[in-house]
Every structure is written in C-alpha cells, then in structure tokens.
C-alpha cells in the first residue's frame, strides 16, 4: 500500500507542476515576503535556463537562431527578469491563462529580443 502511495505521489507531482499558470506566477511574484520573492526569482531563472538549454540542444544559442525566444544581456539581474515578466503580464491579460514557463519565454522575448532576428 505504501509503495502504491509513493508511486501515485511521484506521478501527481509532474502533473501539478504542468498546471502552474501565468496568473499563479504573477500572484507569487506580487508577494512581498522574502520566501515568495525568492521563489518567484528562482522559478523565472529556472524557466529561462530551461528554455535557453532547450534551444541550445536543438540548434545553439550563440547569436539569434530559429526558435530562440530571447537574448539576455551579460549582466541581467534576477529582479530585472521578474520585472520583465510582470510587465508582460500587465500588458497582455491573456498571459495569465498561459503556462508559467510560456509566460517567462514570451515576456523575456519581448523585453530582451535578439538583435538581427528576422
């Protein structure tokens, strides 16, 4: 029985992670407590890294490539990433319905477009 519960928990965790929406990310990032602010920054940085690494795996991130969503300047801070995401969601009310990682990709793409992209 315990083994079944552990397996069920392992299957449920990825499903709940996929359900994290732009609205939930925005709510988290609007909190003022240290834990929430750090969780917001951590999520945004992790999603940005995930997108970057995925693009790198399918074609590289040195310079603009097909499918590259954003190009971050070298000294970009975690807070500037969060600010870009919050601005994107404020300007596009539909973004609250998107998956949170999609919001990160699109928000950073709007704030930090790659130069020379077609």
PDB file of C-alpha atoms in Angstrom:
ATOM      1  CA  UNK A   1       0.000   0.000   0.000  1.00  0.00           C
ATOM      2  CA  UNK A   2       2.802   2.405   0.896  1.00  0.00           C
ATOM      3  CA  UNK A   3       4.523   1.628  -2.382  1.00  0.00           C
ATOM      4  CA  UNK A   4       1.322   2.478  -4.275  1.00  0.00           C
ATOM      5  CA  UNK A   5       1.026   5.816  -2.471  1.00  0.00           C
ATOM      6  CA  UNK A   6       4.631   6.686  -3.268  1.00  0.00           C
ATOM      7  CA  UNK A   7       4.108   5.842  -6.945  1.00  0.00           C
ATOM      8  CA  UNK A   8       0.904   7.862  -7.062  1.00  0.00           C
ATOM      9  CA  UNK A   9       2.661  10.838  -5.456  1.00  0.00           C
ATOM     10  CA  UNK A  10       5.502  10.614  -7.958  1.00  0.00           C
ATOM     11  CA  UNK A  11       3.000  10.684 -10.830  1.00  0.00           C
ATOM     12  CA  UNK A  12       0.948  13.532  -9.361  1.00  0.00           C
ATOM     13  CA  UNK A  13       3.908  15.890  -8.815  1.00  0.00           C
ATOM     14  CA  UNK A  14       4.746  16.372 -12.506  1.00  0.00           C
ATOM     15  CA  UNK A  15       1.073  16.870 -13.370  1.00  0.00           C
ATOM     16  CA  UNK A  16       0.689  19.621 -10.779  1.00  0.00           C
ATOM     17  CA  UNK A  17       3.896  21.282 -11.994  1.00  0.00           C
ATOM     18  CA  UNK A  18       2.475  21.497 -15.504  1.00  0.00           C
ATOM     19  CA  UNK A  19      -0.594  23.289 -14.179  1.00  0.00           C
ATOM     20  CA  UNK A  20       1.364  26.334 -12.894  1.00  0.00           C
ATOM     21  CA  UNK A  21      -0.114  29.245 -14.826  1.00  0.00           C
ATOM     22  CA  UNK A  22       0.962  32.760 -15.647  1.00  0.00           C
ATOM     23  CA  UNK A  23      -1.666  34.055 -13.225  1.00  0.00           C
ATOM     24  CA  UNK A  24      -0.235  31.926 -10.417  1.00  0.00           C
ATOM     25  CA  UNK A  25       3.286  33.089 -11.229  1.00  0.00           C
ATOM     26  CA  UNK A  26       2.118  36.703 -11.226  1.00  0.00           C
ATOM     27  CA  UNK A  27       0.433  36.196  -7.857  1.00  0.00           C
ATOM     28  CA  UNK A  28       3.586  34.616  -6.440  1.00  0.00           C
ATOM     29  CA  UNK A  29       5.762  37.429  -7.791  1.00  0.00           C
ATOM     30  CA  UNK A  30       3.439  40.082  -6.320  1.00  0.00           C
ATOM     31  CA  UNK A  31       4.008  38.791  -2.780  1.00  0.00           C
ATOM     32  CA  UNK A  32       6.288  40.867  -0.582  1.00  0.00           C
ATOM     33  CA  UNK A  33       7.655  38.231   1.782  1.00  0.00           C
ATOM     34  CA  UNK A  34      11.228  37.080   1.230  1.00  0.00           C
ATOM     35  CA  UNK A  35      10.330  33.436   0.605  1.00  0.00           C
ATOM     36  CA  UNK A  36       7.815  34.285  -2.136  1.00  0.00           C
ATOM     37  CA  UNK A  37      10.130  36.800  -3.787  1.00  0.00           C
ATOM     38  CA  UNK A  38      12.929  34.229  -3.826  1.00  0.00           C
ATOM     39  CA  UNK A  39      10.589  31.516  -5.123  1.00  0.00           C
ATOM     40  CA  UNK A  40       9.469  33.868  -7.912  1.00  0.00           C
ATOM     41  CA  UNK A  41      13.044  34.721  -8.903  1.00  0.00           C
ATOM     42  CA  UNK A  42      14.018  31.056  -8.727  1.00  0.00           C
ATOM     43  CA  UNK A  43      11.142  29.990 -10.951  1.00  0.00           C
ATOM     44  CA  UNK A  44      11.814  32.708 -13.522  1.00  0.00           C
ATOM     45  CA  UNK A  45      15.547  31.959 -13.610  1.00  0.00           C
ATOM     46  CA  UNK A  46      14.912  28.216 -13.825  1.00  0.00           C
ATOM     47  CA  UNK A  47      12.392  28.586 -16.648  1.00  0.00           C
ATOM     48  CA  UNK A  48      14.721  30.948 -18.514  1.00  0.00           C
ATOM     49  CA  UNK A  49      17.603  28.489 -18.106  1.00  0.00           C
ATOM     50  CA  UNK A  50      15.368  25.643 -19.254  1.00  0.00           C
ATOM     51  CA  UNK A  51      14.343  27.479 -22.414  1.00  0.00           C
ATOM     52  CA  UNK A  52      17.943  28.512 -23.088  1.00  0.00           C
ATOM     53  CA  UNK A  53      19.227  24.952 -22.634  1.00  0.00           C
ATOM     54  CA  UNK A  54      16.468  23.509 -24.799  1.00  0.00           C
ATOM     55  CA  UNK A  55      17.271  25.908 -27.623  1.00  0.00           C
ATOM     56  CA  UNK A  56      20.969  25.131 -27.176  1.00  0.00           C
ATOM     57  CA  UNK A  57      20.213  21.420 -27.547  1.00  0.00           C
ATOM     58  CA  UNK A  58      18.290  21.914 -30.795  1.00  0.00           C
ATOM     59  CA  UNK A  59      20.499  24.413 -32.544  1.00  0.00           C
ATOM     60  CA  UNK A  60      22.583  26.641 -30.369  1.00  0.00           C
ATOM     61  CA  UNK A  61      22.212  29.916 -28.576  1.00  0.00           C
ATOM     62  CA  UNK A  62      25.234  31.747 -29.907  1.00  0.00           C
ATOM     63  CA  UNK A  63      23.561  34.585 -31.725  1.00  0.00           C
ATOM     64  CA  UNK A  64      19.975  34.603 -32.899  1.00  0.00           C
ATOM     65  CA  UNK A  65      18.744  31.233 -34.084  1.00  0.00           C
ATOM     66  CA  UNK A  66      15.426  29.975 -35.332  1.00  0.00           C
ATOM     67  CA  UNK A  67      13.245  29.428 -32.288  1.00  0.00           C
ATOM     68  CA  UNK A  68      15.395  31.454 -29.896  1.00  0.00           C
ATOM     69  CA  UNK A  69      12.980  33.412 -27.730  1.00  0.00           C
ATOM     70  CA  UNK A  70      15.283  35.903 -26.031  1.00  0.00           C
ATOM     71  CA  UNK A  71      18.874  37.089 -25.767  1.00  0.00           C
ATOM     72  CA  UNK A  72      19.807  38.231 -22.265  1.00  0.00           C
ATOM     73  CA  UNK A  73      22.486  40.883 -21.801  1.00  0.00           C
ATOM     74  CA  UNK A  74      25.506  39.620 -19.819  1.00  0.00           C
ATOM     75  CA  UNK A  75      24.737  41.468 -16.568  1.00  0.00           C
ATOM     76  CA  UNK A  76      20.998  40.842 -16.379  1.00  0.00           C
ATOM     77  CA  UNK A  77      19.795  40.533 -12.775  1.00  0.00           C
ATOM     78  CA  UNK A  78      17.159  38.125 -11.475  1.00  0.00           C
ATOM     79  CA  UNK A  79      14.994  41.096 -10.457  1.00  0.00           C
ATOM     80  CA  UNK A  80      15.123  42.559 -13.972  1.00  0.00           C
ATOM     81  CA  UNK A  81      13.881  39.211 -15.328  1.00  0.00           C
ATOM     82  CA  UNK A  82      10.979  39.249 -12.866  1.00  0.00           C
ATOM     83  CA  UNK A  83      10.190  42.873 -13.736  1.00  0.00           C
ATOM     84  CA  UNK A  84      10.092  41.961 -17.428  1.00  0.00           C
ATOM     85  CA  UNK A  85       7.664  39.112 -16.757  1.00  0.00           C
ATOM     86  CA  UNK A  86       5.392  41.262 -14.591  1.00  0.00           C
ATOM     87  CA  UNK A  87       5.325  43.973 -17.275  1.00  0.00           C
ATOM     88  CA  UNK A  88       4.490  41.411 -19.959  1.00  0.00           C
ATOM     89  CA  UNK A  89       1.576  40.001 -17.968  1.00  0.00           C
ATOM     90  CA  UNK A  90       0.282  43.507 -17.174  1.00  0.00           C
ATOM     91  CA  UNK A  91       0.284  44.356 -20.894  1.00  0.00           C
ATOM     92  CA  UNK A  92      -1.272  41.075 -22.074  1.00  0.00           C
ATOM     93  CA  UNK A  93      -4.186  39.938 -19.896  1.00  0.00           C
ATOM     94  CA  UNK A  94      -4.382  36.624 -21.788  1.00  0.00           C
ATOM     95  CA  UNK A  95      -0.947  35.708 -20.422  1.00  0.00           C
ATOM     96  CA  UNK A  96      -2.484  34.731 -17.101  1.00  0.00           C
ATOM     97  CA  UNK A  97      -4.020  31.702 -18.807  1.00  0.00           C
ATOM     98  CA  UNK A  98      -0.734  30.546 -20.331  1.00  0.00           C
ATOM     99  CA  UNK A  99       1.614  28.040 -18.762  1.00  0.00           C
ATOM    100  CA  UNK A 100       4.019  29.914 -16.467  1.00  0.00           C
ATOM    101  CA  UNK A 101       7.113  28.827 -18.398  1.00  0.00           C
ATOM    102  CA  UNK A 102       5.499  30.097 -21.606  1.00  0.00           C
ATOM    103  CA  UNK A 103       4.917  33.445 -19.903  1.00  0.00           C
ATOM    104  CA  UNK A 104       8.602  33.559 -18.972  1.00  0.00           C
ATOM    105  CA  UNK A 105       9.658  32.793 -22.559  1.00  0.00           C
ATOM    106  CA  UNK A 106       7.308  35.313 -24.141  1.00  0.00           C
ATOM    107  CA  UNK A 107       7.935  38.000 -21.532  1.00  0.00           C
ATOM    108  CA  UNK A 108      11.688  37.749 -21.827  1.00  0.00           C
ATOM    109  CA  UNK A 109      11.372  37.660 -25.609  1.00  0.00           C
ATOM    110  CA  UNK A 110       9.505  40.945 -25.541  1.00  0.00           C
ATOM    111  CA  UNK A 111      11.904  42.579 -23.072  1.00  0.00           C
ATOM    112  CA  UNK A 112      15.130  41.117 -24.490  1.00  0.00           C
ATOM    113  CA  UNK A 113      14.646  40.411 -28.193  1.00  0.00           C
ATOM    114  CA  UNK A 114      17.581  39.021 -30.094  1.00  0.00           C
ATOM    115  CA  UNK A 115      19.183  41.562 -32.385  1.00  0.00           C
ATOM    116  CA  UNK A 116      19.320  40.568 -36.024  1.00  0.00           C
ATOM    117  CA  UNK A 117      16.306  38.245 -35.851  1.00  0.00           C
ATOM    118  CA  UNK A 118      14.128  38.014 -38.905  1.00  0.00           C
TER     119      UNK A 118
END
